[in-house]
PDB file of C-alpha atoms in Angstrom:
ATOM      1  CA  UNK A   1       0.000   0.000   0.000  1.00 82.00           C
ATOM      2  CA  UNK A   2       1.883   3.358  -0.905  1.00 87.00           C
ATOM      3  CA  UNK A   3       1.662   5.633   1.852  1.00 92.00           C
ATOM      4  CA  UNK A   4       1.383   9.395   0.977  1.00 93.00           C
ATOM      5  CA  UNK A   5       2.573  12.117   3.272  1.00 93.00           C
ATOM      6  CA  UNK A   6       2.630  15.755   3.204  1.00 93.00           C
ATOM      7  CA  UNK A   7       4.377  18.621   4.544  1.00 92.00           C
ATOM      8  CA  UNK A   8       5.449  22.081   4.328  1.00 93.00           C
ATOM      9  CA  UNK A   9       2.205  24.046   5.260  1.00 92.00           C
ATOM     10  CA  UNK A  10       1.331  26.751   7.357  1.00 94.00           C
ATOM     11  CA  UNK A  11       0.243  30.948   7.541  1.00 95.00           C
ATOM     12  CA  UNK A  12       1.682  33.004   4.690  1.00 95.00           C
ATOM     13  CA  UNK A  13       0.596  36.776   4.236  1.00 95.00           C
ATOM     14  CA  UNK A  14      -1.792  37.622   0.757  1.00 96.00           C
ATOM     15  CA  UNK A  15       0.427  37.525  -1.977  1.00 96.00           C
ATOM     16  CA  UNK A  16       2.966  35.509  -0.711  1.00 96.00           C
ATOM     17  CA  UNK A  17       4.337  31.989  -1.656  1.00 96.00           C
ATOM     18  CA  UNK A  18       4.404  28.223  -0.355  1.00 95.00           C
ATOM     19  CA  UNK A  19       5.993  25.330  -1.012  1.00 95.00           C
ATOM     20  CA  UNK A  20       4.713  22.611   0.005  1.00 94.00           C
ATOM     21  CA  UNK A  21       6.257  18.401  -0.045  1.00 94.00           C
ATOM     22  CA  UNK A  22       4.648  14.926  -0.648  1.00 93.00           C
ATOM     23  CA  UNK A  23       6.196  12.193  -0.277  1.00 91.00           C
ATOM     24  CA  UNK A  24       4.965   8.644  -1.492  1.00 88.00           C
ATOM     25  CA  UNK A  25       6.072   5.045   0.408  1.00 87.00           C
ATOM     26  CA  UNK A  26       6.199   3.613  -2.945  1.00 77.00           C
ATOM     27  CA  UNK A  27       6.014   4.976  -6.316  1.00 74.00           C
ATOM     28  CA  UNK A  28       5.896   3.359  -9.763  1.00 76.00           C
ATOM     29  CA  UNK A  29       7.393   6.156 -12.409  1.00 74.00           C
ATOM     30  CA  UNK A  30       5.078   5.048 -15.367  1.00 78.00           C
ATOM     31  CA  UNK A  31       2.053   3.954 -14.072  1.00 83.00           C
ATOM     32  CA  UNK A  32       1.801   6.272 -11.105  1.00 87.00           C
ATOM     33  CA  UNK A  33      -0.393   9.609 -10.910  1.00 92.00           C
ATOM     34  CA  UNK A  34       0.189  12.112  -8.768  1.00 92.00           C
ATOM     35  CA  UNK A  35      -2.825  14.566  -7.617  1.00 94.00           C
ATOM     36  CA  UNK A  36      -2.888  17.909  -5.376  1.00 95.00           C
ATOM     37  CA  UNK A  37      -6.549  18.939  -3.915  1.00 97.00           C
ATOM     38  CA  UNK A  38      -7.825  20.942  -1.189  1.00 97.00           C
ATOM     39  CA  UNK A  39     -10.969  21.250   0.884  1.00 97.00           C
ATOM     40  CA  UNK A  40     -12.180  24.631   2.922  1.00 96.00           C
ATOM     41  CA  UNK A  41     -14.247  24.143   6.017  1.00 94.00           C
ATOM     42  CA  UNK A  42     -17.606  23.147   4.562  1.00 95.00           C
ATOM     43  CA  UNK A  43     -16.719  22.441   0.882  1.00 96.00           C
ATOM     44  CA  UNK A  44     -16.311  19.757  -1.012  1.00 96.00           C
ATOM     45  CA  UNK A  45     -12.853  18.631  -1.775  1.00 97.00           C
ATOM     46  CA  UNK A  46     -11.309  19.936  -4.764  1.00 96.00           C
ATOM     47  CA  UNK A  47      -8.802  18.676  -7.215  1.00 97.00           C
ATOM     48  CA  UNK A  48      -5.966  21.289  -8.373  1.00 97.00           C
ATOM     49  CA  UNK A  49      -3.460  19.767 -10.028  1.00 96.00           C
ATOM     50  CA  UNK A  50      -2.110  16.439 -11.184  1.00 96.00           C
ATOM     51  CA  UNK A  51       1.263  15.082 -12.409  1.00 93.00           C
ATOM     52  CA  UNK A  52       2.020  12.224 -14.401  1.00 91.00           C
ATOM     53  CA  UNK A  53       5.931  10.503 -15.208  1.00 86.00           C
ATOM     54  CA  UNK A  54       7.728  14.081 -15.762  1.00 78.00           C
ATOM     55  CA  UNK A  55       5.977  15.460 -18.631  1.00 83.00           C
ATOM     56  CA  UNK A  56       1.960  15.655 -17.971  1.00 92.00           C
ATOM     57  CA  UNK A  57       1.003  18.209 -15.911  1.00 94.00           C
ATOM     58  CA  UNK A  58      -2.628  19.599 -15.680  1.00 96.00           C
ATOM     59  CA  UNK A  59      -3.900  22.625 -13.218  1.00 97.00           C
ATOM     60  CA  UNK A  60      -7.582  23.723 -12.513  1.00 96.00           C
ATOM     61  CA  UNK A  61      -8.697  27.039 -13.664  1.00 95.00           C
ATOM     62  CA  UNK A  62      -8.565  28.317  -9.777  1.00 92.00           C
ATOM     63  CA  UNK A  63      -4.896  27.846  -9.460  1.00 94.00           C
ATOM     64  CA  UNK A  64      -3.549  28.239 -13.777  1.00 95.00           C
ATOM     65  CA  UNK A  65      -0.775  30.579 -13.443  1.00 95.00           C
ATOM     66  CA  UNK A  66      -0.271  30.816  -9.738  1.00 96.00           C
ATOM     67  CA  UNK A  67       0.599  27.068  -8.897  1.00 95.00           C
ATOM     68  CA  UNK A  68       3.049  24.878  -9.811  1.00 95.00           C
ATOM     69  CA  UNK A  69       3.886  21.431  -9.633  1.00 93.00           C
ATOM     70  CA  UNK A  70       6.980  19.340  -9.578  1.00 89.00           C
ATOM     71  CA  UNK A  71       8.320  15.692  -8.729  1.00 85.00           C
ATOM     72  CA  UNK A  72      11.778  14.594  -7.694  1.00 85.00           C
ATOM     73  CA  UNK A  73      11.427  10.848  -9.331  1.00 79.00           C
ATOM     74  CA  UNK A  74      14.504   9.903  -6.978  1.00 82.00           C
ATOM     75  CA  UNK A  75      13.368  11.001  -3.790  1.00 82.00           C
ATOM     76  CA  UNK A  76       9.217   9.728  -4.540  1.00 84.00           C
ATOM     77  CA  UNK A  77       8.686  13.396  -3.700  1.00 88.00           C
ATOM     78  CA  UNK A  78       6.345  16.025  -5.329  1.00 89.00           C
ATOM     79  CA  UNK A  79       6.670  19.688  -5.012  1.00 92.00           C
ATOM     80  CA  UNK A  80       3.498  21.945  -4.984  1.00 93.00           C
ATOM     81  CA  UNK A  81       4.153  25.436  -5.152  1.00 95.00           C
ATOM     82  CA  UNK A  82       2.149  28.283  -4.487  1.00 95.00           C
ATOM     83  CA  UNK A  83       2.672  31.810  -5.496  1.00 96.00           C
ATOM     84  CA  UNK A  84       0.277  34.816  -5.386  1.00 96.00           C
ATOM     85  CA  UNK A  85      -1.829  33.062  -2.435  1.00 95.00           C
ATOM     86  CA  UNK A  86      -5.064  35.099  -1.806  1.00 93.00           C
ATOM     87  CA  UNK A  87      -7.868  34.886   0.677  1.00 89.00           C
ATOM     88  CA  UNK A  88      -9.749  32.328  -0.535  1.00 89.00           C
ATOM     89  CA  UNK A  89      -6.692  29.751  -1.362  1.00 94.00           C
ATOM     90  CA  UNK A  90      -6.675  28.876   2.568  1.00 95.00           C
ATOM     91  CA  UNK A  91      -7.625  25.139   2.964  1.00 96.00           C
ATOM     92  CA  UNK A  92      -6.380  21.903   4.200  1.00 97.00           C
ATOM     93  CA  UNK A  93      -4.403  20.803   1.061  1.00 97.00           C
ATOM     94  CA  UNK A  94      -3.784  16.773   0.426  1.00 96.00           C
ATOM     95  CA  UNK A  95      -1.938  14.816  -2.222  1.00 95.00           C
ATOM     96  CA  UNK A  96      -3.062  11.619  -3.744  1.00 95.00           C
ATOM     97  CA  UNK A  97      -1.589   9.096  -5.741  1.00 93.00           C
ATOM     98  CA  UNK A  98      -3.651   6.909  -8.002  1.00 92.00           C
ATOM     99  CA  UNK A  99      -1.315   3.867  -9.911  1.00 91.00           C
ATOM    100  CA  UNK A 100      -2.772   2.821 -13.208  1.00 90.00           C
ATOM    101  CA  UNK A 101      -5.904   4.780 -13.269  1.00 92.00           C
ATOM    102  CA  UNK A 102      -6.569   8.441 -15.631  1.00 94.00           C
ATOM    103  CA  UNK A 103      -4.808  10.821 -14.259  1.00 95.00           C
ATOM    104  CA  UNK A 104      -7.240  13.722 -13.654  1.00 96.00           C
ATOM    105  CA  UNK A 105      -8.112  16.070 -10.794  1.00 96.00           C
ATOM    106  CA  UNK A 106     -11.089  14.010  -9.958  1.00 96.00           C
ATOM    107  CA  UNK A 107     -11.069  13.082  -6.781  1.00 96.00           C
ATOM    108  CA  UNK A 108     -12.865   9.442  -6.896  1.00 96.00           C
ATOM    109  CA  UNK A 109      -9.955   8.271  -8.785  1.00 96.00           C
ATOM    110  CA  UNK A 110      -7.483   8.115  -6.176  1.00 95.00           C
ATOM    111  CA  UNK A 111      -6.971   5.441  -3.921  1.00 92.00           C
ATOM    112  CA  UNK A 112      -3.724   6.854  -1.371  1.00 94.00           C
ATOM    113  CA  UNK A 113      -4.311   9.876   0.440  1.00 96.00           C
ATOM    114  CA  UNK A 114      -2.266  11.891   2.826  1.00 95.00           C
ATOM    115  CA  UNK A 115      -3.192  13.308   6.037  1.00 95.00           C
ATOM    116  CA  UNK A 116      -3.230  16.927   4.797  1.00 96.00           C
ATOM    117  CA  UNK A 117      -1.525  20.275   5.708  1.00 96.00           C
ATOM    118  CA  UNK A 118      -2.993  23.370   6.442  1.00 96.00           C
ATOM    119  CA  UNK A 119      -2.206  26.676   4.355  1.00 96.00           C
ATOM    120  CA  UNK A 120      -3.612  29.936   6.147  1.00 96.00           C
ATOM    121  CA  UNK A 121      -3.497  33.228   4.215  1.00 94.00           C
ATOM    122  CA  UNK A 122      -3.592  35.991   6.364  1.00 90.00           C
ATOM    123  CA  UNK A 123      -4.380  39.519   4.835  1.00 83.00           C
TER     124      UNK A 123
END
């Protein structure tokens, strides 16, 4: 079972940037998809980004231009970025990792979750 972990969160002014870390137990470079959502205190969970080998990369309209995604292959680790973070970006933000299955930001399709980490934006 690949075990997905995340780090790197915490209370970053308007405007400012984040970068975040997920790291996965196990990872399988061409059949493995890597996913970045969030969910806000009574909403539904939302899918942002996903990743897939080094050269797929997709991001939802809400984050196009201000977030960025990256892997280290070596290390099983994925680097979400966030730039320009305004006051409604605050959330508990998860990755995902779904292994053989589309690789979309929909959120039924994953099947390893991490615990979350929790991005403030003060203003």
């Amino acid at each position: 079972e690949v075990q997905v972990v995340e780090s790197g969160g915490g209370s970053v002014q308007a405007g400012g940037s984040l970068r975040l870390s997920c790291a996965a137990s196990e990872y399988t470079y061409s059949s493995t998809c890597m996913g970045w959502f969030r969910q806000a205190p009574g909403k539904e969970r939302e899918g942002l980004a996903v990743i897939y080998r080094n050269y797929y990369t997709y991001y939802a309209d809400p984050v196009k231009g201000r977030f960025t995604i990256s892997k280290d292959n070596a290390k099983r680790t994925l680097h979400p970025k966030m730039t320009n973070l305004k006051p409604d970006d605050p959330a508990m933000y998860y990755c995902a990792a779904n292994i053989d299955r589309a690789c979309l930001v929909t959120r039924t399709l994953y099947n390893y979750w991490g615990q979350g980490t929790q991005v403030t934006v003060s203003s």
